[in-house]
C-alpha positions as MATLAB code, in Angstrom:
seq = 'XXXXXXXXXXXXXXXXXXXXXXXXXXXXXXXXXXXXXXXXXXXXXXXXXXXXXXXXXXXXXXXXXXXXXXXXXXXXXXXXXXXXXXXXXXXXXXXXXXXXXXXXXXXXXXXXXXXXXXXXXXXXXXXXXXXXXXXXXXXXXXXXXXXXXXXXXXXXXXXXXXXXXXXXXXXXXXXXXXXXXXXXXXXXXXXXXXXXXXXXXXXXXXXXXXXXXXXXXXXXXXXXXXXXXXXXXXXXXXXXXXXXXXXXXXXXXXXXX';
ca = [
      -0.213    0.275    0.161;
       2.706    2.622    0.964;
       4.680    1.472   -2.506;
       1.307    2.234   -4.466;
       1.386    5.631   -2.694;
       4.739    6.250   -3.178;
       4.369    4.977   -7.051;
       1.437    7.615   -7.490;
       3.157   10.410   -5.865;
       6.164   10.034   -8.160;
       4.069    9.895  -10.863;
       1.982   12.875  -10.088;
       5.085   14.740   -9.767;
       6.220   13.766  -12.705;
       3.235   14.850  -14.645;
       3.407   18.136  -12.940;
       6.856   18.509  -13.570;
       6.466   18.391  -17.396;
       3.359   20.880  -17.368;
       5.215   23.200  -15.436;
       8.385   22.738  -18.010;
       5.508   23.298  -20.749;
       4.510   26.894  -18.932;
       8.359   27.712  -19.003;
       8.852   27.301  -22.406;
       6.048   29.333  -23.424;
       6.977   32.068  -21.018;
      10.504   31.967  -22.477;
       9.307   32.346  -25.635;
       6.876   34.855  -25.475;
       8.936   37.036  -23.741;
      11.836   36.859  -26.120;
       8.961   37.599  -28.611;
       8.339   40.548  -26.638;
      12.289   41.972  -26.602;
      13.069   41.113  -29.976;
      10.269   41.164  -32.102;
       7.716   43.510  -30.978;
       8.138   45.438  -34.529;
       6.893   42.182  -35.953;
       4.166   40.681  -33.664;
       0.699   41.896  -33.825;
      -1.971   41.844  -31.730;
      -3.583   38.123  -32.553;
      -0.497   36.918  -32.135;
      -0.090   38.184  -28.954;
      -3.684   37.125  -27.793;
      -2.797   33.381  -29.365;
       0.515   32.991  -26.515;
      -2.067   33.958  -23.667;
      -4.366   31.408  -24.693;
      -1.679   29.084  -24.598;
      -0.548   29.813  -21.233;
      -4.490   30.030  -20.329;
      -5.075   26.724  -21.448;
      -1.966   25.020  -19.338;
      -2.552   26.451  -16.136;
      -5.794   25.163  -16.815;
      -4.188   21.722  -17.356;
      -2.185   21.677  -13.978;
      -5.477   23.097  -12.926;
      -6.937   20.152  -13.539;
      -4.173   17.978  -12.630;
      -3.915   18.923   -9.233;
      -7.787   18.403   -8.410;
      -7.886   14.840  -10.396;
      -9.045   12.006   -7.731;
      -6.180   10.351   -8.772;
      -3.418   12.811   -7.455;
      -2.354   13.010   -4.050;
      -2.289   16.012   -1.775;
       0.968   17.840   -1.953;
      -0.307   19.921    1.232;
       0.232   16.526    3.545;
       3.648   15.791    1.518;
       6.754   16.899    3.959;
      10.089   18.133    2.649;
      13.126   17.799    5.452;
      16.646   18.887    4.446;
      19.077   15.442    5.038;
      22.248   17.209    4.065;
      23.338   20.956    4.117;
      26.523   22.001    2.561;
      28.604   24.827    1.769;
      30.619   22.783   -1.443;
      29.055   23.414   -4.628;
      26.226   20.863   -5.762;
      27.153   20.371   -9.879;
      23.227   17.909   -9.852;
      21.304   20.728   -7.788;
      22.935   23.487  -10.299;
      21.981   21.284  -12.840;
      18.260   20.830  -11.685;
      17.815   24.288  -11.127;
      19.446   25.915  -14.264;
      22.396   27.054  -12.053;
      19.776   29.421   -9.666;
      20.472   27.381   -6.833;
      24.748   25.728   -6.609;
      24.775   25.098   -3.361;
      21.968   23.843   -0.878;
      23.002   25.806    2.037;
      21.485   27.068    5.731;
      21.612   30.644    3.979;
      18.682   29.365    1.264;
      17.127   26.892    2.749;
      14.614   28.857    4.850;
      13.768   30.477    1.845;
      13.366   27.793   -0.618;
      11.653   25.077    2.100;
       9.552   27.886    3.379;
       6.294   26.714    4.299;
       4.704   30.813    5.429;
       5.302   33.795    4.695;
       8.341   36.231    5.580;
       7.980   37.739    9.126;
       7.821   41.435    7.478;
       4.862   39.928    5.268;
       3.048   38.452    8.272;
       3.150   41.807   10.140;
       2.100   43.621    6.963;
      -0.914   41.544    6.552;
      -1.720   41.729   10.148;
      -1.913   45.370   10.179;
      -4.484   45.249    7.025;
      -6.504   42.607    8.895;
      -6.837   45.192   11.588;
      -7.327   48.379    9.631;
      -9.975   46.201    7.833;
     -12.053   45.520   11.673;
     -11.850   49.067   12.052;
     -13.951   49.494    9.276;
     -17.683   49.416    9.670;
     -20.304   47.661    7.830;
     -21.602   50.348    6.337;
     -18.656   52.156    4.991;
     -17.203   48.853    4.037;
     -20.737   48.303    1.781;
     -20.009   51.060    0.275;
     -16.502   50.609   -0.907;
     -18.270   47.399   -2.084;
     -21.061   48.967   -4.277;
     -18.337   51.570   -5.436;
     -15.551   48.729   -6.297;
     -18.622   46.506   -8.192;
     -20.113   49.720  -10.317;
     -16.144   50.927  -11.327;
     -15.460   47.092  -12.224;
     -18.895   46.617  -14.165;
     -18.065   49.686  -16.279;
     -14.948   48.167  -17.047;
     -16.368   45.084  -18.070;
     -19.203   46.838  -20.353;
     -16.258   48.546  -22.281;
     -14.338   45.638  -22.147;
     -17.272   43.516  -23.777;
     -17.893   45.687  -26.566;
     -16.926   44.571  -30.219;
     -13.774   46.137  -31.316;
     -15.621   47.467  -34.869;
     -17.793   49.758  -32.252;
     -14.645   51.167  -30.257;
     -12.981   52.071  -33.508;
     -16.092   53.657  -35.031;
     -16.205   55.701  -31.982;
     -12.651   56.847  -32.363;
     -12.939   57.465  -35.803;
     -16.042   59.728  -35.721;
     -15.335   63.412  -36.222;
     -14.964   64.987  -32.872;
     -16.873   69.127  -32.970;
     -14.128   71.878  -33.817;
     -13.661   74.598  -31.165;
     -14.301   77.581  -33.265;
     -11.271   80.283  -32.590;
     -12.526   83.110  -34.297;
     -15.735   85.169  -35.253;
     -16.326   84.891  -38.864;
     -18.909   87.665  -38.742;
     -15.691   89.983  -37.181;
     -13.550   88.571  -40.074;
     -16.039   89.476  -42.666;
     -16.318   92.744  -41.351;
     -12.580   93.298  -41.033;
     -11.764   92.455  -44.462;
     -14.439   94.725  -45.804;
     -13.511   97.821  -43.788;
      -9.578   96.745  -44.960;
     -10.328   96.220  -48.839;
     -13.469   98.479  -49.362;
     -13.485  100.788  -47.100;
     -17.191   99.398  -45.835;
     -18.362  100.698  -43.143;
     -15.732  103.683  -42.228;
     -16.621  106.946  -41.838;
     -16.472  109.628  -44.159;
     -16.251  112.934  -42.223;
     -12.991  114.672  -41.834;
     -11.065  114.885  -38.640;
     -11.770  118.332  -36.977;
      -8.783  121.092  -37.577;
      -8.522  125.259  -38.505;
      -9.640  125.645  -41.954;
      -6.943  125.977  -44.532;
      -4.325  125.031  -42.177;
      -2.606  122.386  -44.640;
      -3.046  125.298  -47.634;
      -2.068  128.137  -44.912;
       1.682  126.748  -43.571;
       3.451  129.082  -45.896;
       1.914  131.869  -44.504;
       3.272  132.524  -41.379;
       6.289  133.122  -43.139;
       5.478  135.658  -45.217;
       4.023  137.485  -42.039;
       7.689  136.995  -40.737;
       9.483  138.239  -43.739;
       6.647  141.556  -43.935;
       6.994  142.212  -40.464;
      10.641  142.242  -40.514;
      10.913  144.212  -43.364;
       8.697  147.072  -40.986;
      11.465  146.950  -39.353;
      13.739  148.030  -41.706;
      15.993  144.472  -41.797;
      15.151  140.778  -43.084;
      16.415  138.376  -40.630;
      19.456  136.897  -42.111;
      19.255  139.564  -45.079;
      21.299  142.403  -46.123;
      20.434  145.890  -44.209;
      17.985  148.541  -45.781;
      19.806  150.640  -48.824;
      19.614  154.870  -48.216;
      17.535  156.766  -50.317;
      14.185  153.875  -50.661;
      12.908  154.203  -47.539;
      10.083  150.954  -47.139;
      11.956  149.104  -49.545;
      14.033  146.014  -49.852;
      15.966  144.681  -52.812;
      14.913  141.314  -53.980;
      12.270  140.911  -51.270;
       9.495  139.294  -53.884;
      12.308  136.732  -54.946;
      13.008  136.169  -51.555;
       9.299  135.512  -50.530;
       8.535  133.734  -54.414;
      11.455  131.360  -53.122;
      10.532  130.493  -49.891;
       6.851  130.070  -50.811;
       7.843  127.627  -53.234;
      10.416  126.073  -51.335;
       9.158  122.301  -50.344;
      10.014  122.518  -46.835;
       8.522  126.041  -45.646;
      11.195  128.361  -45.311;
];
């Protein structure tokens, strides 16, 4: 009876190791594609890899739930020999991950419970969860359920509908007023809407720009001398030689005097 159980355990372990090896190879292949063939990788190919991994995990679950598979929880692993020397067979079996079966690594590899730090964090989370009242917890549960339902609805929509929504034209925001633009173009090009009245100012101001020059010349002649000109000659009172020429030239000069 004991030998039969041992043979059944060995067969179950061999089958489980084989299935785990298949999953490991599939993961290696998928990671290699993601790192080296990402430019040629298509979404259907990614889905195929995920489907393969999901199928292999389901196979392991069926194997563990099989009635002929013994309960691995009832099996104990006890280290019979610990050594600081390198073990080639152990390194080969673990793909060079565990070359030495020493006191340092045994607690990590044969641990059946979480580490003390993780256990302490779990206790703190349990205490915080116990402090939350039933009403608050129910509200948080309802909020989480709403978020999950909304996410499931978005994921359940066909891909074509999502593509159509993303490709639909969206109303563009107007950054200008068409009426103001038309009014501005009409005013610049055709003078539309502009006032025809002239700015206020003294009449004849532009045409009489040379007037003050003539008055200065006349007043200068009354004093008996032009500004900057020659003195009045004797025997001709009130007359200045060249006064008409000077006045004419001053009025014809484009810059006034």
